[in-house]
Coordinates of C-alpha atoms and ligand atoms in Angstrom, one line a residue:
M40 CA -31.5 0.1 -16.9
S41 CA -31.0 0.5 -13.2
S42 CA -30.5 -2.2 -10.6
Q43 CA -31.9 -1.9 -7.1
N44 CA -30.9 1.0 -5.0
F45 CA -28.3 0.6 -2.3
D46 CA -26.9 2.7 0.6
V47 CA -23.3 2.2 -0.5
I48 CA -21.9 0.9 -3.8
I49 CA -18.4 -0.5 -3.6
A50 CA -16.5 -0.7 -6.9
G51 CA -13.8 -3.4 -6.6
A52 CA -13.9 -6.5 -4.3
G53 CA -10.2 -6.6 -3.4
I54 CA -8.9 -6.1 0.2
A55 CA -10.2 -2.6 0.5
G56 CA -13.6 -3.2 -1.1
C57 CA -14.4 -6.4 0.8
S58 CA -13.2 -5.0 4.1
A59 CA -15.4 -1.9 3.8
A60 CA -18.4 -4.0 2.6
N61 CA -18.1 -6.3 5.6
I62 CA -18.2 -3.4 8.1
I63 CA -21.0 -1.5 6.4
A64 CA -23.2 -4.5 5.7
K65 CA -22.7 -5.7 9.3
N66 CA -24.4 -2.5 10.5
G67 CA -27.5 -3.2 8.5
Y68 CA -26.9 -1.1 5.4
R69 CA -27.5 -2.3 1.8
V70 CA -24.2 -2.8 0.1
A71 CA -23.5 -3.6 -3.6
L72 CA -20.0 -5.0 -4.2
I73 CA -19.0 -4.9 -7.9
D74 CA -16.0 -6.6 -9.5
A75 CA -14.8 -7.3 -13.0
L76 CA -13.6 -10.8 -12.1
P77 CA -15.8 -13.9 -11.8
E78 CA -16.5 -14.7 -8.2
S79 CA -14.2 -17.7 -8.1
K80 CA -11.2 -15.5 -9.2
I81 CA -11.6 -12.7 -6.7
G82 CA -8.6 -12.5 -4.4
M83 CA -6.1 -13.5 -7.1
K84 CA -3.5 -10.7 -7.0
V85 CA 0.3 -10.4 -7.6
C86 CA 1.6 -9.8 -4.1
G87 CA 4.5 -10.5 -1.7
D88 CA 1.8 -12.1 0.5
G89 CA 3.2 -10.6 3.7
V90 CA 1.1 -8.8 6.2
A91 CA 1.6 -7.4 9.8
L92 CA -0.7 -9.0 12.4
H93 CA -1.5 -5.7 14.2
D94 CA -3.1 -4.3 11.1
F95 CA -6.0 -6.8 11.5
Y96 CA -6.7 -5.6 15.0
E97 CA -6.4 -2.0 14.1
S98 CA -8.9 -2.4 11.3
N99 CA -11.3 -4.8 13.1
I100 CA -10.9 -7.4 10.3
H101 CA -10.7 -11.0 11.4
P102 CA -7.1 -12.2 11.1
P103 CA -6.3 -14.9 8.6
T104 CA -7.6 -18.4 9.4
K105 CA -5.4 -21.6 9.5
K106 CA -6.3 -22.3 5.9
E107 CA -5.0 -18.8 4.8
I108 CA -1.8 -18.7 6.9
E109 CA 1.2 -20.1 5.1
R110 CA 3.8 -19.1 7.7
E111 CA 4.0 -17.1 10.9
V112 CA 7.1 -14.8 10.9
D113 CA 8.5 -12.6 13.7
E114 CA 11.1 -10.6 12.0
I115 CA 11.9 -8.7 8.7
K116 CA 15.7 -8.9 8.1
F117 CA 17.4 -6.3 6.0
F118 CA 20.5 -7.1 4.0
T119 CA 23.0 -5.1 2.0
N120 CA 24.6 -5.9 -1.4
S121 CA 27.0 -8.3 0.1
Q122 CA 24.1 -10.1 1.9
T123 CA 25.3 -8.9 5.3
H124 CA 22.4 -8.6 7.8
I125 CA 22.3 -5.0 8.8
F126 CA 19.2 -4.6 11.0
S127 CA 15.7 -6.1 11.6
I128 CA 12.2 -5.0 12.3
M129 CA 10.7 -7.2 14.9
G130 CA 7.0 -8.0 15.1
K131 CA 4.4 -10.7 14.4
G132 CA 3.6 -11.1 10.7
L133 CA 1.9 -13.6 8.5
T134 CA 2.5 -14.8 5.0
V135 CA -0.9 -15.7 3.5
N136 CA -2.3 -17.6 0.7
R137 CA -3.5 -14.5 -1.1
Y138 CA -6.3 -16.2 -2.9
H139 CA -7.8 -18.0 0.1
F140 CA -7.4 -14.7 2.1
G141 CA -9.2 -12.7 -0.6
Q142 CA -12.0 -15.3 -1.0
R143 CA -12.6 -15.3 2.8
L144 CA -12.8 -11.5 3.0
L145 CA -15.4 -11.7 0.2
K146 CA -17.3 -14.5 2.0
D147 CA -17.3 -12.5 5.3
A148 CA -18.8 -9.5 3.4
Q149 CA -21.4 -11.6 1.8
D150 CA -22.3 -13.3 5.1
Q151 CA -23.0 -9.9 6.5
G152 CA -25.4 -9.2 3.6
A153 CA -23.3 -7.4 1.0
Q154 CA -24.5 -8.3 -2.5
L155 CA -21.8 -9.3 -5.0
F156 CA -22.2 -8.4 -8.7
S157 CA -19.3 -10.2 -10.4
K158 CA -18.0 -10.2 -14.0
R159 CA -19.1 -6.5 -14.2
L160 CA -16.7 -3.9 -15.4
V161 CA -17.1 -0.5 -13.7
T162 CA -16.6 2.0 -16.6
S163 CA -17.2 5.3 -14.9
A164 CA -18.9 7.3 -12.2
L165 CA -22.6 8.1 -12.6
L166 CA -22.4 11.9 -12.4
S167 CA -25.0 14.6 -12.2
N168 CA -24.2 18.3 -11.6
G169 CA -20.8 17.4 -10.2
K170 CA -22.3 14.8 -7.7
V171 CA -21.5 11.1 -7.9
L172 CA -24.8 9.2 -7.8
G173 CA -23.3 5.8 -8.4
I174 CA -21.5 4.0 -11.2
N175 CA -21.9 2.8 -14.8
T176 CA -21.0 -0.8 -15.5
K177 CA -20.7 -3.1 -18.4
Q178 CA -21.2 -6.9 -18.6
K179 CA -20.4 -8.0 -22.2
E180 CA -22.7 -5.7 -24.2
N181 CA -25.1 -5.1 -21.4
K182 CA -24.7 -1.7 -19.7
T183 CA -26.2 -1.1 -16.3
F184 CA -25.9 1.6 -13.7
F185 CA -26.0 1.3 -9.9
K186 CA -27.2 4.1 -7.7
A187 CA -26.5 4.9 -4.1
P188 CA -25.9 8.1 -1.9
I189 CA -22.3 6.9 -1.4
T190 CA -19.9 5.2 -3.8
F191 CA -16.5 3.8 -2.9
D192 CA -13.8 3.5 -5.5
A193 CA -11.8 0.4 -4.4
T194 CA -10.7 -0.7 -7.9
G195 CA -7.0 -0.7 -7.1
I196 CA -4.3 1.2 -8.9
V197 CA -6.6 1.8 -12.0
A198 CA -9.0 3.9 -9.9
S199 CA -11.7 3.5 -12.5
V200 CA -14.4 5.6 -10.8
R201 CA -12.2 8.4 -9.5
T202 CA -10.2 9.0 -12.7
S203 CA -13.5 9.2 -14.7
L204 CA -14.4 12.4 -12.9
P205 CA -13.6 15.9 -14.4
S206 CA -10.5 17.6 -13.1
T207 CA -12.7 20.4 -11.7
L208 CA -13.6 18.1 -8.9
Y209 CA -9.9 17.8 -7.8
I210 CA -9.9 14.1 -7.2
N211 CA -9.0 12.5 -10.6
E212 CA -5.2 12.6 -10.3
S213 CA -3.6 9.5 -11.9
V214 CA -0.5 7.9 -10.7
N215 CA 2.5 8.6 -12.9
A216 CA 5.1 6.1 -14.0
F217 CA 7.8 7.6 -11.7
D218 CA 5.6 6.8 -8.6
T219 CA 4.5 3.4 -9.7
G220 CA 6.5 0.5 -8.5
I221 CA 6.7 -2.5 -10.7
G222 CA 7.2 -5.9 -9.1
Y223 CA 8.2 -9.2 -10.6
R224 CA 7.4 -12.1 -8.4
E225 CA 8.1 -15.9 -8.5
Y226 CA 7.0 -18.8 -6.3
R227 CA 10.1 -20.9 -5.8
Q228 CA 10.7 -24.3 -4.3
L229 CA 13.9 -24.4 -2.2
D230 CA 15.9 -27.4 -1.3
K231 CA 15.3 -26.7 2.4
S232 CA 12.9 -24.6 4.4
F233 CA 13.5 -20.9 4.8
G234 CA 13.5 -19.5 8.3
N235 CA 10.6 -17.8 10.0
F236 CA 11.5 -14.3 8.8
C237 CA 11.1 -12.2 5.7
A238 CA 14.2 -11.0 3.9
I239 CA 14.7 -7.7 2.2
Y240 CA 17.8 -7.1 0.1
Y241 CA 19.0 -3.7 -0.9
N242 CA 21.2 -4.0 -3.9
W243 CA 21.6 -0.9 -6.1
D244 CA 23.1 -3.0 -9.0
V245 CA 19.9 -5.1 -9.1
S246 CA 17.3 -2.5 -8.2
H247 CA 18.4 1.1 -7.7
G248 CA 16.1 2.6 -5.0
G249 CA 14.1 -0.7 -4.8
Y250 CA 14.8 -4.1 -3.3
C251 CA 14.5 -7.8 -3.7
W252 CA 12.6 -10.0 -1.2
I253 CA 12.3 -13.5 0.0
I254 CA 9.1 -14.3 1.9
P255 CA 8.7 -17.9 3.3
K256 CA 5.5 -19.8 2.5
R257 CA 4.5 -23.3 3.4
D258 CA 7.2 -26.0 3.6
N259 CA 10.0 -25.2 1.3
L260 CA 8.1 -22.7 -0.9
V261 CA 9.0 -19.0 -1.0
N262 CA 7.6 -15.9 -2.6
T263 CA 10.6 -14.0 -4.0
G264 CA 10.8 -11.1 -6.3
I265 CA 12.1 -7.7 -7.2
L266 CA 10.5 -4.2 -6.8
I267 CA 11.7 -1.4 -9.1
P268 CA 10.5 1.9 -7.7
S269 CA 9.6 3.5 -11.0
S270 CA 7.9 1.7 -13.9
R271 CA 9.2 4.2 -16.4
N272 CA 10.9 2.4 -19.3
V273 CA 10.7 -1.0 -17.5
D274 CA 9.5 -4.0 -19.4
A275 CA 9.2 -7.7 -18.5
N276 CA 12.6 -8.6 -19.9
F277 CA 14.3 -5.9 -17.9
L278 CA 12.7 -7.2 -14.7
K279 CA 13.5 -10.8 -15.4
N280 CA 17.2 -10.0 -16.2
R281 CA 17.5 -8.0 -13.0
F282 CA 15.9 -10.7 -11.0
S283 CA 18.1 -13.4 -12.5
S284 CA 21.2 -11.4 -11.4
F285 CA 19.7 -11.5 -7.8
L286 CA 19.2 -15.3 -8.2
K287 CA 22.8 -15.8 -9.1
I288 CA 24.1 -14.2 -5.9
N289 CA 21.5 -15.2 -3.4
T290 CA 22.7 -18.4 -1.6
H291 CA 19.1 -19.4 -0.5
L292 CA 17.9 -19.4 -4.1
K293 CA 20.8 -21.1 -5.8
K294 CA 19.2 -24.6 -5.9
S295 CA 15.6 -23.4 -6.2
K296 CA 13.1 -24.1 -8.9
C297 CA 10.6 -21.6 -10.3
L298 CA 7.0 -22.7 -10.2
K299 CA 5.2 -19.6 -11.3
S300 CA 6.0 -16.0 -12.2
E301 CA 3.9 -12.8 -12.5
I302 CA 4.3 -9.0 -12.7
G303 CA 2.2 -6.4 -10.8
L304 CA 2.0 -2.6 -10.2
V305 CA 1.8 -0.8 -6.9
P306 CA 1.6 3.0 -6.2
L307 CA 4.7 4.3 -4.4
R308 CA 3.7 7.9 -3.6
H309 CA 2.0 9.9 -0.9
P310 CA -1.7 9.1 -0.4
L311 CA -4.2 11.3 -2.3
L312 CA -4.4 14.3 -0.1
N313 CA -8.1 14.6 -0.9
A314 CA -9.8 11.3 -1.6
V315 CA -13.4 12.4 -1.4
S316 CA -15.9 14.2 -3.7
D317 CA -19.7 14.7 -3.5
G318 CA -20.9 11.1 -3.0
L319 CA -17.5 9.4 -3.5
I320 CA -14.7 8.1 -1.3
S321 CA -11.6 6.5 -2.8
I322 CA -9.8 3.8 -0.7
G323 CA -6.9 1.3 -0.9
D324 CA -4.6 1.4 -3.9
S325 CA -7.1 3.6 -5.8
A326 CA -6.2 6.4 -3.3
F327 CA -2.5 5.4 -3.2
H328 CA -2.9 4.1 0.3
T329 CA 0.3 2.2 0.4
N330 CA 3.7 2.7 2.1
P331 CA 5.8 4.4 -0.6
L332 CA 9.0 3.0 0.9
N333 CA 8.1 -0.6 0.2
G334 CA 4.7 -1.0 -1.4
Y335 CA 3.1 -2.5 1.7
G336 CA -0.6 -2.1 0.9
I337 CA -2.8 -4.8 2.6
G338 CA -2.7 -3.1 6.0
P339 CA -3.3 0.5 4.7
A340 CA -6.1 -0.9 2.4
M341 CA -7.9 -2.5 5.4
L342 CA -7.4 0.6 7.6
S343 CA -8.7 3.1 4.9
A344 CA -11.7 0.7 4.4
K345 CA -12.5 0.9 8.1
I346 CA -12.2 4.7 8.2
A347 CA -14.2 5.1 5.0
A348 CA -16.9 2.7 6.3
E349 CA -17.2 4.7 9.6
T350 CA -17.4 7.9 7.6
A351 CA -20.1 6.5 5.3
M352 CA -22.2 5.2 8.2
F353 CA -21.9 8.6 10.0
C354 CA -23.1 10.4 6.8
L355 CA -25.9 7.9 6.2
E356 CA -27.2 8.6 9.7
K357 CA -27.2 12.3 9.0
N358 CA -28.5 11.7 5.4
K359 CA -25.8 14.1 4.1
F360 CA -23.3 13.1 1.4
S361 CA -21.5 16.2 0.2
R362 CA -17.8 16.5 -0.2
D363 CA -17.7 18.4 3.1
D364 CA -19.7 15.8 4.9
L365 CA -17.4 13.0 3.6
W366 CA -14.3 15.1 4.5
K367 CA -14.1 13.4 7.8
F368 CA -12.5 10.5 5.9
N369 CA -9.6 12.7 4.7
Y370 CA -9.0 14.1 8.2
D371 CA -9.1 10.7 10.0
Y372 CA -7.0 9.0 7.4
M373 CA -4.4 11.7 7.4
L374 CA -4.0 11.6 11.2
K375 CA -4.1 7.8 11.4
C376 CA -1.5 6.9 8.7
G377 CA -1.6 9.5 5.9
K378 CA 0.9 11.6 7.7
R379 CA 3.4 8.8 8.0
Y380 CA 3.1 7.8 4.4
T381 CA 3.4 11.4 3.2
T382 CA 6.7 11.7 5.0
N383 CA 7.8 8.3 3.8
K384 CA 7.4 9.5 0.3
I385 CA 10.0 12.2 1.1
M386 CA 12.3 9.4 2.5
K387 CA 11.7 7.3 -0.7
D388 CA 12.7 10.3 -2.9
F389 CA 15.8 10.8 -0.8
I390 CA 16.8 7.1 -1.0
Q391 CA 16.4 7.1 -4.8
T392 CA 18.9 9.9 -5.1
L393 CA 21.6 7.9 -3.3
N394 CA 24.3 6.4 -5.4
R395 CA 25.4 2.8 -4.8
V396 CA 28.2 3.7 -2.3
E397 CA 26.0 6.2 -0.4
A398 CA 23.1 3.7 -0.2
E399 CA 25.3 1.0 1.2
H400 CA 26.7 3.5 3.8
F401 CA 23.3 4.8 4.7
F402 CA 21.8 1.4 5.4
K403 CA 24.8 0.3 7.3
S404 CA 24.6 3.4 9.4
L405 CA 21.0 2.6 10.3
G406 CA 22.4 -0.7 11.5
I407 CA 23.6 1.2 14.6
K408 CA 20.5 -0.2 16.2
K409 CA 20.1 -3.9 15.3
Y410 CA 16.4 -4.4 16.2
Y411 CA 13.7 -1.9 15.4
K412 CA 10.0 -2.2 16.4
S413 CA 8.7 -0.5 13.3
G414 CA 9.8 1.2 10.1
N415 CA 10.1 4.6 11.9
F416 CA 13.9 4.2 12.1
I417 CA 14.9 7.7 13.1
K418 CA 12.1 8.1 15.7
E419 CA 13.1 4.9 17.4
L420 CA 16.8 5.8 17.9
S421 CA 17.8 7.0 21.4
N422 CA 19.7 10.3 21.5
P423 CA 23.1 8.7 21.8
D424 CA 22.3 6.5 18.8
K425 CA 21.1 9.5 16.8
I426 CA 24.6 11.1 17.5
K427 CA 26.3 7.9 16.4
L428 CA 24.2 7.9 13.2
L429 CA 25.1 11.5 12.4
Y430 CA 28.7 10.7 13.1
S431 CA 28.6 7.8 10.8
L432 CA 26.9 9.7 8.0
S433 CA 29.3 12.6 8.4
K434 CA 32.0 10.4 6.8
R435 CA 30.2 11.1 3.5
R436 CA 29.8 14.9 3.2
S437 CA 27.0 15.1 0.5
L438 CA 25.1 12.3 2.1
F439 CA 25.3 13.9 5.5
N440 CA 24.1 17.3 4.1
N441 CA 21.3 15.8 2.2
F442 CA 20.3 13.8 5.3
L443 CA 20.1 16.9 7.4
K444 CA 17.9 18.6 4.8
L445 CA 15.7 15.5 4.7
I446 CA 15.1 15.5 8.4
I447 CA 14.2 19.2 8.4
K448 CA 11.8 18.6 5.5
I449 CA 10.2 15.6 7.1
K450 CA 9.7 17.5 10.4
S451 CA 8.1 20.5 8.6
V452 CA 5.8 18.3 6.4
S453 CA 4.9 16.1 9.4
S454 CA 3.8 19.1 11.5
H455 CA 1.9 20.5 8.5
C456 CA 0.0 17.2 8.2
D457 CA -1.0 17.6 11.8
K458 CA -2.8 20.7 10.8
Y459 CA -4.8 19.0 8.1
P460 CA -8.1 21.0 7.8
K461 CA -11.2 19.6 9.4
S462 CA -13.3 21.2 6.6
S463 CA -12.9 21.2 2.9
L464 CA -13.1 25.0 2.9
K465 CA -9.6 25.5 4.1
Y466 CA -8.1 22.7 2.0
N467 CA -6.6 24.8 -0.8
I468 CA -4.7 27.1 1.6
W469 CA -3.4 24.0 3.4
L470 CA -2.4 22.3 0.1
N471 CA -0.6 25.4 -1.2
E472 CA 1.5 25.6 2.0
L473 CA 2.3 21.9 1.7
T474 CA 3.3 22.2 -1.9
N475 CA 5.8 24.9 -0.8
K476 CA 7.3 22.6 1.8
F477 CA 7.6 19.7 -0.7
Ligands
FAD77 C1 4.5 -7.2 -6.7 C2 3.7 -6.7 -5.5 C3 4.0 -7.2 -4.3 C4 3.2 -6.7 -3.2 N1 3.5 -7.2 -1.9 C5 2.8 -6.9 -0.9 C6 3.0 -7.4 0.4 O1 3.8 -8.4 0.6 N2 2.3 -7.0 1.4 C7 1.3 -6.0 1.3 O2 0.7 -5.6 2.3 N3 1.1 -5.5 0.1 C8 1.8 -5.9 -1.0 N4 1.5 -5.4 -2.2 C9 0.4 -4.3 -2.4 C10 -1.0 -4.9 -2.2 O3 -1.1 -6.1 -2.9 C11 -2.0 -3.9 -2.6 O4 -1.7 -2.6 -2.0 C12 -3.4 -4.3 -2.1 O5 -3.8 -5.4 -2.8 C13 -4.4 -3.2 -2.4 O6 -5.7 -3.6 -2.2 P1 -7.0 -2.9 -3.0 O7 -8.2 -3.6 -2.5 O8 -6.9 -1.5 -2.9 O9 -6.8 -3.2 -4.5 P2 -6.7 -4.6 -5.3 O10 -6.3 -5.7 -4.4 O11 -6.0 -4.4 -6.6 O12 -8.3 -4.9 -5.7 C14 -9.0 -4.2 -6.7 C15 -10.2 -5.0 -7.1 O13 -10.9 -4.2 -8.0 C16 -11.3 -4.9 -9.2 N5 -11.3 -4.0 -10.3 C17 -10.3 -3.3 -10.8 N6 -10.8 -2.5 -11.8 C18 -12.1 -2.7 -11.9 C19 -13.2 -2.2 -12.8 N7 -12.9 -1.3 -13.7 N8 -14.4 -2.7 -12.6 C20 -14.7 -3.7 -11.6 N9 -13.7 -4.2 -10.8 C21 -12.5 -3.7 -11.0 C22 -10.1 -6.0 -9.3 O14 -10.6 -7.1 -10.0 C23 -9.8 -6.3 -7.8 O15 -10.6 -7.3 -7.4 C24 2.2 -5.8 -3.4 C25 1.9 -5.3 -4.7 C26 2.6 -5.8 -5.7 C27 2.3 -5.3 -7.1

């Protein structure tokens, strides 16, 4: 049985899905927003709860309200093994109540006219002759399909729609365990208030290639946890053991009490280089739209939602929905942030190859500049600071050599991303050249 017809179907009412639904519905299009969760649970998500303020302005999403904001922060401080502060990224950020934030994004979308279908599991794409015509859903034993010229996959890391497509459509790639970060997160009550900053701890004994974090919430509450950069062979006990060794050495957490703990997955790889198919756009975690260096995904999800919404409305105006018509999304996303996250994946792979001593030396060397404006560390260094950095790294020969190779590779991939094809016809040639560079 079919439900009504819509202009756009959005599978998944998380950050990406609600943000896109809001923009498209605001422009008068009929939007169906479908989620497996009951309406009252939408927005519940294991997360560090931190988000940069500028991402709201860039994606035209209303910033969190008073009820959603738990703390305003103006700095992310990075620490080494020995808990020495090495450098900071300065900028306005918020820690949010993730549930209230998610519920408000949903309400905003509904207020604009998006129609929510909750407690409905999206099982696959509705496919005909290689074209996505909508989605198949299941509610208990009741199977329903929804039809629309454009479908968004916003189902998070499971990517239920996209991965149901045949491999011949070149969009069904799943994330592998090596590139899936696994996070263990606790809400902890401290004996006193944490400062107005987020703290990231690089400690290779606790998480090789990953990090631990403390993010302040309301009053004395913090969100603290550990991110392991690859979920391969990692189980709950492993995560808890590693996190308890962090608890033992961190002075802020010594007298704290755990109120709640959870585990979650986040893609830590380059974005899908092609996220569209005939009638389909994949956004947010489902298209690996996160920063592979740290799993930051709220900003990228909102931004990809905005770009996808603009593409969808452009195509609805023209009444054309082929892969080539939707290609605009790939192009715009790549130039806006895909390029940065593609090169960050190279940086992530480099960092993971460092041993404990090299990692400590590398991060300390980046501390040549104490205050950065963004995570683009190398770009922000002045020429004299770049020389100081190279001099410092040269004290460890293999680290230095690998760093030089890294910079060459990043430059080459970055300039190749600038040449991302405007049409799908030239994609395979572009992709082959990129694969050679990788
Ligand atoms: C431990 C951890 C810490 C993190 N910390 C941060 C942080 O501090 N800051 C930050 O910016 N990012 C953080 N992230 C990443 C961030 O949470 C995600 O990138 C972001 O939530 C992605 O949004 P999304 O809308 O793409 O997916 P999701 O938020 O996962 O939403 C997907 C939605 O789809 C629904 N769904 C899934 N499958 C189906 C289906 N088959 N049928 C119907 N509905 C379905 C789900 O119920 C959900 O509502 C963290 C992630 C983890 C795991």
